[in-house]
PDB file of C-alpha atoms in Angstrom:
ATOM      1  CA  UNK A 168       0.025   0.306   0.058  1.00  0.00           C
ATOM      2  CA  UNK A 169       2.874   2.266  -0.075  1.00  0.00           C
ATOM      3  CA  UNK A 170       4.095   2.258   3.423  1.00  0.00           C
ATOM      4  CA  UNK A 171       7.713   3.032   3.906  1.00  0.00           C
ATOM      5  CA  UNK A 172       8.887   0.787   7.256  1.00  0.00           C
ATOM      6  CA  UNK A 173      11.847   0.795   8.503  1.00  0.00           C
ATOM      7  CA  UNK A 174      12.289  -1.931  10.825  1.00  0.00           C
ATOM      8  CA  UNK A 175      14.500  -4.504  11.455  1.00  0.00           C
ATOM      9  CA  UNK A 176      12.541  -7.166  10.162  1.00  0.00           C
ATOM     10  CA  UNK A 177      11.599  -6.679   6.068  1.00  0.00           C
ATOM     11  CA  UNK A 178       8.299  -6.217   5.269  1.00  0.00           C
ATOM     12  CA  UNK A 179       6.580  -6.537   8.168  1.00  0.00           C
ATOM     13  CA  UNK A 180       5.130  -3.596  10.033  1.00  0.00           C
ATOM     14  CA  UNK A 181       6.660  -3.418  13.635  1.00  0.00           C
ATOM     15  CA  UNK A 182       7.301  -0.310  16.247  1.00  0.00           C
ATOM     16  CA  UNK A 183       8.410   0.782  20.253  1.00  0.00           C
ATOM     17  CA  UNK A 184       4.490   0.115  21.084  1.00  0.00           C
ATOM     18  CA  UNK A 185       4.488  -3.635  19.722  1.00  0.00           C
ATOM     19  CA  UNK A 186       5.610  -4.967  23.522  1.00  0.00           C
ATOM     20  CA  UNK A 187       3.555  -2.878  25.274  1.00  0.00           C
ATOM     21  CA  UNK A 188       0.163  -4.432  23.602  1.00  0.00           C
ATOM     22  CA  UNK A 189      -2.073  -6.993  23.778  1.00  0.00           C
ATOM     23  CA  UNK A 190      -1.996  -8.793  21.063  1.00  0.00           C
ATOM     24  CA  UNK A 191      -5.786 -10.398  19.215  1.00  0.00           C
ATOM     25  CA  UNK A 192      -5.569 -12.925  17.146  1.00  0.00           C
ATOM     26  CA  UNK A 193      -8.369 -14.797  14.394  1.00  0.00           C
ATOM     27  CA  UNK A 194      -7.116 -17.804  13.665  1.00  0.00           C
ATOM     28  CA  UNK A 195      -8.921 -20.223  10.780  1.00  0.00           C
ATOM     29  CA  UNK A 196     -10.168 -22.865  12.750  1.00  0.00           C
ATOM     30  CA  UNK A 197      -8.693 -25.799   9.664  1.00  0.00           C
ATOM     31  CA  UNK A 198      -5.277 -24.021   9.036  1.00  0.00           C
ATOM     32  CA  UNK A 199      -4.868 -22.169  12.373  1.00  0.00           C
ATOM     33  CA  UNK A 200      -2.935 -18.967   9.649  1.00  0.00           C
ATOM     34  CA  UNK A 201      -3.662 -15.738  11.783  1.00  0.00           C
ATOM     35  CA  UNK A 202      -6.623 -14.271   9.478  1.00  0.00           C
ATOM     36  CA  UNK A 203      -7.594 -11.213  11.305  1.00  0.00           C
ATOM     37  CA  UNK A 204      -5.600  -8.740  13.874  1.00  0.00           C
ATOM     38  CA  UNK A 205      -5.607  -5.649  16.278  1.00  0.00           C
ATOM     39  CA  UNK A 206      -3.380  -4.698  19.269  1.00  0.00           C
ATOM     40  CA  UNK A 207      -4.808  -3.316  22.634  1.00  0.00           C
ATOM     41  CA  UNK A 208      -2.754  -0.576  24.584  1.00  0.00           C
ATOM     42  CA  UNK A 209      -3.754  -0.441  28.331  1.00  0.00           C
ATOM     43  CA  UNK A 210      -3.719   2.306  30.323  1.00  0.00           C
ATOM     44  CA  UNK A 211      -1.111   0.985  32.756  1.00  0.00           C
ATOM     45  CA  UNK A 212       0.984  -0.315  29.190  1.00  0.00           C
ATOM     46  CA  UNK A 213       0.109   2.861  27.803  1.00  0.00           C
ATOM     47  CA  UNK A 214       1.485   5.067  30.670  1.00  0.00           C
ATOM     48  CA  UNK A 215       5.248   2.165  30.560  1.00  0.00           C
ATOM     49  CA  UNK A 216       5.902   2.951  27.167  1.00  0.00           C
ATOM     50  CA  UNK A 217       4.933   6.564  27.657  1.00  0.00           C
ATOM     51  CA  UNK A 218       1.675   7.177  25.832  1.00  0.00           C
ATOM     52  CA  UNK A 219      -0.259   5.858  22.951  1.00  0.00           C
ATOM     53  CA  UNK A 220       0.501   5.772  19.216  1.00  0.00           C
ATOM     54  CA  UNK A 221      -2.393   8.476  19.278  1.00  0.00           C
ATOM     55  CA  UNK A 222      -0.167  10.661  21.136  1.00  0.00           C
ATOM     56  CA  UNK A 223       2.693  10.979  18.153  1.00  0.00           C
ATOM     57  CA  UNK A 224      -0.278  11.981  15.720  1.00  0.00           C
ATOM     58  CA  UNK A 225      -2.733  14.249  17.956  1.00  0.00           C
ATOM     59  CA  UNK A 226      -2.287  16.290  20.552  1.00  0.00           C
ATOM     60  CA  UNK A 227      -4.768  14.574  23.140  1.00  0.00           C
ATOM     61  CA  UNK A 228      -4.496  17.089  25.714  1.00  0.00           C
ATOM     62  CA  UNK A 229      -8.242  17.525  26.300  1.00  0.00           C
ATOM     63  CA  UNK A 230      -9.104  13.493  26.802  1.00  0.00           C
ATOM     64  CA  UNK A 231      -6.499  13.433  30.297  1.00  0.00           C
ATOM     65  CA  UNK A 232      -9.978  13.101  32.089  1.00  0.00           C
ATOM     66  CA  UNK A 233     -10.411   9.786  30.456  1.00  0.00           C
ATOM     67  CA  UNK A 234      -7.106   7.847  30.025  1.00  0.00           C
ATOM     68  CA  UNK A 235      -7.509   5.919  33.482  1.00  0.00           C
ATOM     69  CA  UNK A 236      -9.961   3.614  31.858  1.00  0.00           C
ATOM     70  CA  UNK A 237      -9.138   4.142  27.992  1.00  0.00           C
ATOM     71  CA  UNK A 238      -7.553   1.770  25.576  1.00  0.00           C
ATOM     72  CA  UNK A 239      -5.915   2.170  22.294  1.00  0.00           C
ATOM     73  CA  UNK A 240      -7.212   0.012  18.872  1.00  0.00           C
ATOM     74  CA  UNK A 241      -4.401  -0.322  16.525  1.00  0.00           C
ATOM     75  CA  UNK A 242      -3.652  -2.273  13.415  1.00  0.00           C
ATOM     76  CA  UNK A 243      -6.676  -3.141  12.412  1.00  0.00           C
ATOM     77  CA  UNK A 244      -6.139  -5.966   9.459  1.00  0.00           C
ATOM     78  CA  UNK A 245      -8.023  -8.902   8.350  1.00  0.00           C
ATOM     79  CA  UNK A 246      -6.390 -11.004   5.784  1.00  0.00           C
ATOM     80  CA  UNK A 247      -8.285 -10.344   1.893  1.00  0.00           C
ATOM     81  CA  UNK A 248      -9.659 -14.307   1.633  1.00  0.00           C
ATOM     82  CA  UNK A 249     -11.780 -13.012   4.384  1.00  0.00           C
ATOM     83  CA  UNK A 250     -13.517  -9.669   4.112  1.00  0.00           C
ATOM     84  CA  UNK A 251     -16.764 -10.893   4.733  1.00  0.00           C
ATOM     85  CA  UNK A 252     -17.810  -8.925   7.741  1.00  0.00           C
ATOM     86  CA  UNK A 253     -17.308 -12.090  10.280  1.00  0.00           C
ATOM     87  CA  UNK A 254     -13.903 -11.668  11.160  1.00  0.00           C
ATOM     88  CA  UNK A 255     -14.303  -8.096  12.285  1.00  0.00           C
ATOM     89  CA  UNK A 256     -16.923  -9.258  14.276  1.00  0.00           C
ATOM     90  CA  UNK A 257     -14.676 -11.833  16.588  1.00  0.00           C
ATOM     91  CA  UNK A 258     -12.468  -9.347  16.770  1.00  0.00           C
ATOM     92  CA  UNK A 259     -15.104  -7.045  18.087  1.00  0.00           C
ATOM     93  CA  UNK A 260     -17.085  -9.369  20.164  1.00  0.00           C
ATOM     94  CA  UNK A 261     -13.561 -10.437  21.942  1.00  0.00           C
ATOM     95  CA  UNK A 262     -12.611  -7.231  22.212  1.00  0.00           C
ATOM     96  CA  UNK A 263     -16.126  -6.213  24.124  1.00  0.00           C
ATOM     97  CA  UNK A 264     -15.344  -8.848  26.680  1.00  0.00           C
ATOM     98  CA  UNK A 265     -12.422  -7.269  27.276  1.00  0.00           C
ATOM     99  CA  UNK A 266     -12.948  -4.578  28.004  1.00  0.00           C
ATOM    100  CA  UNK A 267     -16.058  -5.521  30.881  1.00  0.00           C
ATOM    101  CA  UNK A 268     -13.121  -7.928  32.348  1.00  0.00           C
ATOM    102  CA  UNK A 269     -10.857  -5.238  32.867  1.00  0.00           C
ATOM    103  CA  UNK A 270     -13.345  -2.526  33.343  1.00  0.00           C
ATOM    104  CA  UNK A 271     -12.797   0.258  30.779  1.00  0.00           C
ATOM    105  CA  UNK A 272     -14.983   2.394  28.838  1.00  0.00           C
ATOM    106  CA  UNK A 273     -13.553   4.080  25.992  1.00  0.00           C
ATOM    107  CA  UNK A 274     -11.134   2.950  22.901  1.00  0.00           C
ATOM    108  CA  UNK A 275      -9.364   5.468  20.683  1.00  0.00           C
ATOM    109  CA  UNK A 276      -7.769   4.853  17.920  1.00  0.00           C
ATOM    110  CA  UNK A 277      -6.376   6.190  14.100  1.00  0.00           C
ATOM    111  CA  UNK A 278      -8.780   5.083  11.398  1.00  0.00           C
ATOM    112  CA  UNK A 279      -6.879   5.404   8.359  1.00  0.00           C
ATOM    113  CA  UNK A 280      -7.998   6.567   4.838  1.00  0.00           C
ATOM    114  CA  UNK A 281      -5.553   5.477   1.933  1.00  0.00           C
ATOM    115  CA  UNK A 282      -4.078   8.582  -0.077  1.00  0.00           C
ATOM    116  CA  UNK A 283      -3.946   6.456  -2.918  1.00  0.00           C
ATOM    117  CA  UNK A 284      -6.534   6.716  -5.029  1.00  0.00           C
ATOM    118  CA  UNK A 285      -6.975   4.956  -8.604  1.00  0.00           C
ATOM    119  CA  UNK A 286      -3.447   4.632  -9.338  1.00  0.00           C
ATOM    120  CA  UNK A 287      -2.568   8.452  -7.913  1.00  0.00           C
ATOM    121  CA  UNK A 288      -1.168   9.754  -4.490  1.00  0.00           C
ATOM    122  CA  UNK A 289      -3.851  12.028  -3.074  1.00  0.00           C
ATOM    123  CA  UNK A 290      -5.753  13.461  -0.478  1.00  0.00           C
ATOM    124  CA  UNK A 291      -8.806  14.382  -2.659  1.00  0.00           C
ATOM    125  CA  UNK A 292     -10.507  11.179  -0.489  1.00  0.00           C
ATOM    126  CA  UNK A 293      -9.750  11.679   2.385  1.00  0.00           C
ATOM    127  CA  UNK A 294     -10.379  15.696   2.686  1.00  0.00           C
ATOM    128  CA  UNK A 295     -13.682  14.455   1.198  1.00  0.00           C
ATOM    129  CA  UNK A 296     -14.840  11.887   3.787  1.00  0.00           C
ATOM    130  CA  UNK A 297     -13.548  14.344   6.204  1.00  0.00           C
ATOM    131  CA  UNK A 298     -16.074  17.391   4.591  1.00  0.00           C
ATOM    132  CA  UNK A 299     -18.936  14.220   4.622  1.00  0.00           C
ATOM    133  CA  UNK A 300     -18.064  13.616   8.477  1.00  0.00           C
ATOM    134  CA  UNK A 301     -17.519  16.418  10.629  1.00  0.00           C
ATOM    135  CA  UNK A 302     -21.098  17.420  10.053  1.00  0.00           C
ATOM    136  CA  UNK A 303     -22.699  14.387  11.582  1.00  0.00           C
ATOM    137  CA  UNK A 304     -20.362  12.593  13.105  1.00  0.00           C
ATOM    138  CA  UNK A 305     -17.949  15.153  15.311  1.00  0.00           C
ATOM    139  CA  UNK A 306     -17.832  14.440  18.712  1.00  0.00           C
ATOM    140  CA  UNK A 307     -18.764  17.086  20.902  1.00  0.00           C
ATOM    141  CA  UNK A 308     -16.148  20.220  21.350  1.00  0.00           C
ATOM    142  CA  UNK A 309     -14.646  19.095  24.849  1.00  0.00           C
ATOM    143  CA  UNK A 310     -13.485  16.157  23.639  1.00  0.00           C
ATOM    144  CA  UNK A 311     -11.592  18.037  20.333  1.00  0.00           C
ATOM    145  CA  UNK A 312      -8.414  16.966  19.395  1.00  0.00           C
ATOM    146  CA  UNK A 313      -5.777  18.167  17.110  1.00  0.00           C
ATOM    147  CA  UNK A 314      -3.468  16.900  14.552  1.00  0.00           C
ATOM    148  CA  UNK A 315       0.512  17.229  14.767  1.00  0.00           C
ATOM    149  CA  UNK A 316       0.998  17.222  11.227  1.00  0.00           C
ATOM    150  CA  UNK A 317      -2.010  18.479   9.667  1.00  0.00           C
ATOM    151  CA  UNK A 318      -3.875  17.236   5.628  1.00  0.00           C
ATOM    152  CA  UNK A 319      -4.025  20.424   4.456  1.00  0.00           C
ATOM    153  CA  UNK A 320      -7.084  20.229   3.829  1.00  0.00           C
ATOM    154  CA  UNK A 321      -8.021  23.167   3.056  1.00  0.00           C
ATOM    155  CA  UNK A 322      -6.324  22.757  -0.754  1.00  0.00           C
ATOM    156  CA  UNK A 323      -7.601  19.971  -1.380  1.00  0.00           C
ATOM    157  CA  UNK A 324     -10.573  18.432  -3.321  1.00  0.00           C
ATOM    158  CA  UNK A 325     -13.166  18.167  -0.500  1.00  0.00           C
ATOM    159  CA  UNK A 326     -16.189  16.921  -2.741  1.00  0.00           C
ATOM    160  CA  UNK A 327     -16.074  13.899  -4.633  1.00  0.00           C
ATOM    161  CA  UNK A 328     -18.453  11.443  -3.667  1.00  0.00           C
ATOM    162  CA  UNK A 329     -16.712   8.800  -1.666  1.00  0.00           C
ATOM    163  CA  UNK A 330     -17.385   6.949   1.097  1.00  0.00           C
ATOM    164  CA  UNK A 331     -15.538   6.086   4.572  1.00  0.00           C
ATOM    165  CA  UNK A 332     -13.370   2.998   4.399  1.00  0.00           C
ATOM    166  CA  UNK A 333     -15.507  -0.061   5.884  1.00  0.00           C
ATOM    167  CA  UNK A 334     -13.960  -0.392   9.109  1.00  0.00           C
ATOM    168  CA  UNK A 335     -14.524   3.570   9.957  1.00  0.00           C
ATOM    169  CA  UNK A 336     -18.161   2.795   8.462  1.00  0.00           C
ATOM    170  CA  UNK A 337     -18.103  -0.021  11.270  1.00  0.00           C
ATOM    171  CA  UNK A 338     -17.096   2.040  14.205  1.00  0.00           C
ATOM    172  CA  UNK A 339     -19.276   4.397  13.212  1.00  0.00           C
ATOM    173  CA  UNK A 340     -22.526   2.211  13.256  1.00  0.00           C
ATOM    174  CA  UNK A 341     -21.080   0.755  16.703  1.00  0.00           C
ATOM    175  CA  UNK A 342     -21.642   4.907  17.717  1.00  0.00           C
ATOM    176  CA  UNK A 343     -17.624   6.064  17.434  1.00  0.00           C
ATOM    177  CA  UNK A 344     -17.016  10.211  17.114  1.00  0.00           C
ATOM    178  CA  UNK A 345     -14.560  11.564  15.415  1.00  0.00           C
ATOM    179  CA  UNK A 346     -12.650  13.870  17.731  1.00  0.00           C
ATOM    180  CA  UNK A 347     -11.038  16.486  14.647  1.00  0.00           C
ATOM    181  CA  UNK A 348      -9.379  17.447  11.362  1.00  0.00           C
ATOM    182  CA  UNK A 349      -7.158  14.262   9.380  1.00  0.00           C
ATOM    183  CA  UNK A 350      -3.432  14.060  10.579  1.00  0.00           C
ATOM    184  CA  UNK A 351      -1.330  12.822   7.718  1.00  0.00           C
ATOM    185  CA  UNK A 352       0.837   9.919   8.508  1.00  0.00           C
ATOM    186  CA  UNK A 353       3.617   9.773   5.675  1.00  0.00           C
ATOM    187  CA  UNK A 354       4.932   6.897   6.135  1.00  0.00           C
ATOM    188  CA  UNK A 355       1.714   4.604   5.881  1.00  0.00           C
ATOM    189  CA  UNK A 356       0.794   7.301   3.033  1.00  0.00           C
ATOM    190  CA  UNK A 357      -2.504   7.225   4.968  1.00  0.00           C
ATOM    191  CA  UNK A 358      -4.959  10.160   5.906  1.00  0.00           C
ATOM    192  CA  UNK A 359      -5.613   9.180   9.657  1.00  0.00           C
ATOM    193  CA  UNK A 360      -8.838  10.406  11.372  1.00  0.00           C
ATOM    194  CA  UNK A 361      -8.700  10.080  15.338  1.00  0.00           C
ATOM    195  CA  UNK A 362     -12.048   8.121  16.646  1.00  0.00           C
ATOM    196  CA  UNK A 363     -13.238   7.793  19.821  1.00  0.00           C
ATOM    197  CA  UNK A 364     -15.904   5.240  20.886  1.00  0.00           C
ATOM    198  CA  UNK A 365     -17.256   4.148  24.262  1.00  0.00           C
ATOM    199  CA  UNK A 366     -19.193   1.276  25.436  1.00  0.00           C
ATOM    200  CA  UNK A 367     -21.867   3.782  27.070  1.00  0.00           C
ATOM    201  CA  UNK A 368     -22.850   4.692  23.442  1.00  0.00           C
ATOM    202  CA  UNK A 369     -23.233   1.741  21.396  1.00  0.00           C
ATOM    203  CA  UNK A 370     -26.854   1.108  20.097  1.00  0.00           C
ATOM    204  CA  UNK A 371     -28.968  -0.664  21.711  1.00  0.00           C
ATOM    205  CA  UNK A 372     -28.916  -4.492  19.100  1.00  0.00           C
ATOM    206  CA  UNK A 373     -25.079  -4.168  19.622  1.00  0.00           C
ATOM    207  CA  UNK A 374     -24.986  -4.052  23.125  1.00  0.00           C
ATOM    208  CA  UNK A 375     -27.935  -6.689  23.072  1.00  0.00           C
ATOM    209  CA  UNK A 376     -24.863  -8.834  20.754  1.00  0.00           C
ATOM    210  CA  UNK A 377     -21.601  -8.342  21.929  1.00  0.00           C
ATOM    211  CA  UNK A 378     -22.234  -7.587  25.926  1.00  0.00           C
ATOM    212  CA  UNK A 379     -25.427 -10.458  26.016  1.00  0.00           C
TER     213      UNK A 379
END
């Protein structure tokens, strides 16, 4: 996807936060191959790591009062042969169980939008998605965060008729909110939206499904 990975193992995405995270895996029952992943950084481990990955992309000062019960989700990935909904639902179910067992109530993460569109590197898709979401899915001002390296949305075409990536749409269905304008991640060639989801905001049908 055009990422520039500066890691010791060629072709592998490894960073300084991995050693502090819980790593959630979904395996194929027959082959035992890993077909879905998430990593979860708990409040205690975030303190040991010196912060969240999201701290490197956004100023999260307004979320300080949430950190004691807030986990960071990241590196969500589903194998291309299994992107039909079942794997992500399994991951979300396990995450809900993890949150309840550890008495945590808030999730945060950077949701990525690829900069590559129709073979051309451009931020127009991300600018267009941001233009849509800021009118309908923006969090309250007291939760607003600011990107450290903003995507220059004012200089881009934000009028394209595009839909958010499936993962972002899934988060929004679960009651997540966008915390502010996208940051530009030049290493991963993405625009990253800061998103926050609270257990208390889960719609009733998802609450029944994931929490019983």
